[in-house]
Structures are given as structure tokens and as C-alpha cells.
Amino acid sequence: MTRTVIATENAPALPAPLSQGIRKGPVLQISGQLPFDPATGDVVGTTVAEQTTQVLRNVTAVLKAAGAGLDDVVMLRVYLTDPAHLAEMNEAYAAAVGEPFPARTTVYMQLPPGLLVEIDALAVLDE
């Protein structure tokens, strides 16, 4: 199986040694996306709801570049900086992702200052 790098200008390109996404066979892994505006590089929003919405826009842009969508996602991993943000993140997440929801893991970690959420995705596509 060929390993294909997925890249799009519609999601931020980070100054880190990673690809926005990688597809191998039917498996598509989207790197953790942050709440950056892909056009300006600025952080979008100061609340976890605003940032979650932008992060999921970025995830969706990489999925689209691979010919996929949220309905192909089987797992989303959410990284939050503060457990107190869980309810607010859940509301924004539910609105953006829609039912039926993919499987999900949520963990708490430290992100750079001003960043409240990061999300990565695992999708399975038709070959």
C-alpha cells in the first residue's frame, strides 16, 4: 500500500515536523489541529467553544483534501487544557460534528499559551 501525504492550504501548516494528514490504504490519520486561521495564522477565538469550532473546521479541511468527510471519521481525540472546559467544548463539538458521533477520547494536557483545544482524527475510507 502506498503512503500518501495529505496537505491543504485550507488548514494551517504548522512549523513542526509533521504532515497535516497521512493516508495508507483506507486509513486516514489527521494530525492534531489547533485553532489557527489558515489564512492569517492567528488564533481564532478566546473561548473553548470558538476554538473548538475552528479546530473542527481545520480537521474538516484536511479530511476534504483527502476526499473524505466527518462521516468517514471513526475516532476523534480531543486535548483540552482545562477540565472545566469540557461542557462548553462538548456543546461546540456536538454542533460541529453531528450525529451519529464518532468514538472519542478526551485528555487534558498543556498547550502553548492562548490555545485551549487540539483535535486529531482517524478516518476509514472506501478504497
PDB file of C-alpha atoms in Angstrom:
ATOM      1  CA  MET A   1       0.000   0.000   0.000  1.00  0.00           C
ATOM      2  CA  THR A   2       1.157   3.479  -0.844  1.00  0.00           C
ATOM      3  CA  ARG A   3       1.510   6.087   1.878  1.00  0.00           C
ATOM      4  CA  THR A   4       0.086   9.416   0.708  1.00  0.00           C
ATOM      5  CA  VAL A   5       0.681  12.790   2.338  1.00  0.00           C
ATOM      6  CA  ILE A   6      -2.437  14.949   2.586  1.00  0.00           C
ATOM      7  CA  ALA A   7      -1.930  18.721   2.517  1.00  0.00           C
ATOM      8  CA  THR A   8      -4.207  21.703   2.031  1.00  0.00           C
ATOM      9  CA  GLU A   9      -3.945  25.473   2.246  1.00  0.00           C
ATOM     10  CA  ASN A  10      -7.386  25.424   3.888  1.00  0.00           C
ATOM     11  CA  ALA A  11      -5.874  24.224   7.177  1.00  0.00           C
ATOM     12  CA  PRO A  12      -2.868  25.698   8.968  1.00  0.00           C
ATOM     13  CA  ALA A  13       0.609  24.459   8.108  1.00  0.00           C
ATOM     14  CA  LEU A  14       2.492  24.199  11.374  1.00  0.00           C
ATOM     15  CA  PRO A  15       6.219  24.803  11.742  1.00  0.00           C
ATOM     16  CA  ALA A  16       6.726  21.263  13.026  1.00  0.00           C
ATOM     17  CA  PRO A  17       7.970  18.011  11.502  1.00  0.00           C
ATOM     18  CA  LEU A  18       4.538  16.572  10.682  1.00  0.00           C
ATOM     19  CA  SER A  19       2.056  16.162   7.858  1.00  0.00           C
ATOM     20  CA  GLN A  20      -1.480  17.519   8.063  1.00  0.00           C
ATOM     21  CA  GLY A  21      -2.634  14.033   7.210  1.00  0.00           C
ATOM     22  CA  ILE A  22      -1.418  10.644   6.019  1.00  0.00           C
ATOM     23  CA  ARG A  23      -3.419   8.042   4.135  1.00  0.00           C
ATOM     24  CA  LYS A  24      -2.346   4.440   3.783  1.00  0.00           C
ATOM     25  CA  GLY A  25      -4.895   2.160   2.174  1.00  0.00           C
ATOM     26  CA  PRO A  26      -8.287   3.011   3.615  1.00  0.00           C
ATOM     27  CA  VAL A  27      -6.838   4.534   6.798  1.00  0.00           C
ATOM     28  CA  LEU A  28      -6.523   8.313   7.091  1.00  0.00           C
ATOM     29  CA  GLN A  29      -4.891   9.923  10.115  1.00  0.00           C
ATOM     30  CA  ILE A  30      -5.272  13.674  10.569  1.00  0.00           C
ATOM     31  CA  SER A  31      -2.624  15.329  12.740  1.00  0.00           C
ATOM     32  CA  GLY A  32      -3.746  17.305  15.749  1.00  0.00           C
ATOM     33  CA  GLN A  33      -5.293  20.545  14.554  1.00  0.00           C
ATOM     34  CA  LEU A  34      -5.145  23.780  16.509  1.00  0.00           C
ATOM     35  CA  PRO A  35      -7.440  26.847  16.389  1.00  0.00           C
ATOM     36  CA  PHE A  36      -5.377  28.770  13.847  1.00  0.00           C
ATOM     37  CA  ASP A  37      -6.888  30.623  10.906  1.00  0.00           C
ATOM     38  CA  PRO A  38      -5.156  29.058   7.885  1.00  0.00           C
ATOM     39  CA  ALA A  39      -5.067  32.384   6.026  1.00  0.00           C
ATOM     40  CA  THR A  40      -3.549  34.514   8.777  1.00  0.00           C
ATOM     41  CA  GLY A  41      -2.009  32.074  11.229  1.00  0.00           C
ATOM     42  CA  ASP A  42      -3.810  33.867  14.068  1.00  0.00           C
ATOM     43  CA  VAL A  43      -5.582  32.047  16.898  1.00  0.00           C
ATOM     44  CA  VAL A  44      -9.348  32.122  16.313  1.00  0.00           C
ATOM     45  CA  GLY A  45     -11.330  32.810  19.461  1.00  0.00           C
ATOM     46  CA  THR A  46     -10.672  33.194  23.139  1.00  0.00           C
ATOM     47  CA  THR A  47     -13.248  30.680  24.380  1.00  0.00           C
ATOM     48  CA  VAL A  48     -13.041  26.922  24.138  1.00  0.00           C
ATOM     49  CA  ALA A  49     -16.270  26.916  22.066  1.00  0.00           C
ATOM     50  CA  GLU A  50     -14.831  29.316  19.476  1.00  0.00           C
ATOM     51  CA  GLN A  51     -11.551  27.450  19.351  1.00  0.00           C
ATOM     52  CA  THR A  52     -13.261  24.032  19.094  1.00  0.00           C
ATOM     53  CA  THR A  53     -15.296  25.272  16.127  1.00  0.00           C
ATOM     54  CA  GLN A  54     -12.136  26.479  14.343  1.00  0.00           C
ATOM     55  CA  VAL A  55     -10.214  23.310  15.139  1.00  0.00           C
ATOM     56  CA  LEU A  56     -13.006  21.201  13.652  1.00  0.00           C
ATOM     57  CA  ARG A  57     -13.058  23.448  10.559  1.00  0.00           C
ATOM     58  CA  ASN A  58      -9.355  22.663  10.169  1.00  0.00           C
ATOM     59  CA  VAL A  59      -9.915  18.917  10.694  1.00  0.00           C
ATOM     60  CA  THR A  60     -12.702  19.013   8.098  1.00  0.00           C
ATOM     61  CA  ALA A  61     -10.479  20.853   5.603  1.00  0.00           C
ATOM     62  CA  VAL A  62      -7.808  18.147   5.812  1.00  0.00           C
ATOM     63  CA  LEU A  63     -10.457  15.441   5.523  1.00  0.00           C
ATOM     64  CA  LYS A  64     -11.855  17.165   2.416  1.00  0.00           C
ATOM     65  CA  ALA A  65      -8.368  17.365   0.882  1.00  0.00           C
ATOM     66  CA  ALA A  66      -8.226  13.578   1.217  1.00  0.00           C
ATOM     67  CA  GLY A  67     -11.654  13.126  -0.368  1.00  0.00           C
ATOM     68  CA  ALA A  68     -13.282  12.385   2.985  1.00  0.00           C
ATOM     69  CA  GLY A  69     -15.663  13.990   5.450  1.00  0.00           C
ATOM     70  CA  LEU A  70     -16.719  13.780   9.063  1.00  0.00           C
ATOM     71  CA  ASP A  71     -18.944  10.790   8.225  1.00  0.00           C
ATOM     72  CA  ASP A  72     -15.738   8.827   7.488  1.00  0.00           C
ATOM     73  CA  VAL A  73     -14.262   9.563  10.926  1.00  0.00           C
ATOM     74  CA  VAL A  74     -14.273   6.645  13.352  1.00  0.00           C
ATOM     75  CA  MET A  75     -12.312   8.334  16.163  1.00  0.00           C
ATOM     76  CA  LEU A  76     -11.624  11.878  17.330  1.00  0.00           C
ATOM     77  CA  ARG A  77      -9.147  12.625  20.082  1.00  0.00           C
ATOM     78  CA  VAL A  78      -9.683  15.890  21.944  1.00  0.00           C
ATOM     79  CA  TYR A  79      -6.931  17.502  24.002  1.00  0.00           C
ATOM     80  CA  LEU A  80      -8.122  20.160  26.455  1.00  0.00           C
ATOM     81  CA  THR A  81      -6.061  22.374  28.733  1.00  0.00           C
ATOM     82  CA  ASP A  82      -8.683  22.619  31.480  1.00  0.00           C
ATOM     83  CA  PRO A  83     -11.245  20.050  32.714  1.00  0.00           C
ATOM     84  CA  ALA A  84     -13.624  22.953  33.421  1.00  0.00           C
ATOM     85  CA  HIS A  85     -13.924  23.472  29.632  1.00  0.00           C
ATOM     86  CA  LEU A  86     -15.421  20.032  28.950  1.00  0.00           C
ATOM     87  CA  ALA A  87     -19.114  21.028  28.915  1.00  0.00           C
ATOM     88  CA  GLU A  88     -18.533  24.072  26.684  1.00  0.00           C
ATOM     89  CA  MET A  89     -16.331  22.047  24.329  1.00  0.00           C
ATOM     90  CA  ASN A  90     -18.982  19.294  24.176  1.00  0.00           C
ATOM     91  CA  GLU A  91     -21.624  21.789  23.028  1.00  0.00           C
ATOM     92  CA  ALA A  92     -19.465  23.208  20.235  1.00  0.00           C
ATOM     93  CA  TYR A  93     -18.244  19.719  19.303  1.00  0.00           C
ATOM     94  CA  ALA A  94     -21.788  18.286  19.058  1.00  0.00           C
ATOM     95  CA  ALA A  95     -22.921  21.203  16.883  1.00  0.00           C
ATOM     96  CA  ALA A  96     -19.963  20.838  14.506  1.00  0.00           C
ATOM     97  CA  VAL A  97     -19.718  17.044  14.292  1.00  0.00           C
ATOM     98  CA  GLY A  98     -23.367  15.995  14.411  1.00  0.00           C
ATOM     99  CA  GLU A  99     -24.858  12.581  14.984  1.00  0.00           C
ATOM    100  CA  PRO A 100     -24.037   9.782  14.765  1.00  0.00           C
ATOM    101  CA  PHE A 101     -20.943  10.776  16.711  1.00  0.00           C
ATOM    102  CA  PRO A 102     -17.641   9.002  16.124  1.00  0.00           C
ATOM    103  CA  ALA A 103     -15.838   7.366  19.015  1.00  0.00           C
ATOM    104  CA  ARG A 104     -13.885   9.880  21.083  1.00  0.00           C
ATOM    105  CA  THR A 105     -11.219  10.203  23.728  1.00  0.00           C
ATOM    106  CA  THR A 106     -10.693  13.392  25.714  1.00  0.00           C
ATOM    107  CA  VAL A 107      -7.477  14.053  27.603  1.00  0.00           C
ATOM    108  CA  TYR A 108      -6.126  17.043  29.464  1.00  0.00           C
ATOM    109  CA  MET A 109      -2.731  18.472  28.688  1.00  0.00           C
ATOM    110  CA  GLN A 110      -0.743  21.654  28.487  1.00  0.00           C
ATOM    111  CA  LEU A 111      -0.829  23.528  25.181  1.00  0.00           C
ATOM    112  CA  PRO A 112       1.023  26.730  24.272  1.00  0.00           C
ATOM    113  CA  PRO A 113      -0.396  29.916  25.863  1.00  0.00           C
ATOM    114  CA  GLY A 114      -3.737  31.010  24.400  1.00  0.00           C
ATOM    115  CA  LEU A 115      -4.531  27.572  22.951  1.00  0.00           C
ATOM    116  CA  LEU A 116      -7.346  25.725  24.715  1.00  0.00           C
ATOM    117  CA  VAL A 117      -8.030  22.709  22.478  1.00  0.00           C
ATOM    118  CA  GLU A 118      -6.421  20.418  19.900  1.00  0.00           C
ATOM    119  CA  ILE A 119      -8.191  17.621  17.999  1.00  0.00           C
ATOM    120  CA  ASP A 120      -6.903  14.828  15.775  1.00  0.00           C
ATOM    121  CA  ALA A 121      -8.933  12.380  13.708  1.00  0.00           C
ATOM    122  CA  LEU A 122      -8.797   8.834  12.423  1.00  0.00           C
ATOM    123  CA  ALA A 123     -10.947   8.056   9.381  1.00  0.00           C
ATOM    124  CA  VAL A 124     -11.503   4.942   7.310  1.00  0.00           C
ATOM    125  CA  LEU A 125     -12.254   5.497   3.636  1.00  0.00           C
ATOM    126  CA  ASP A 126     -13.544   3.316   0.863  1.00  0.00           C
ATOM    127  CA  GLU A 127     -10.643   2.218  -1.288  1.00  0.00           C
TER     128      GLU A 127
END
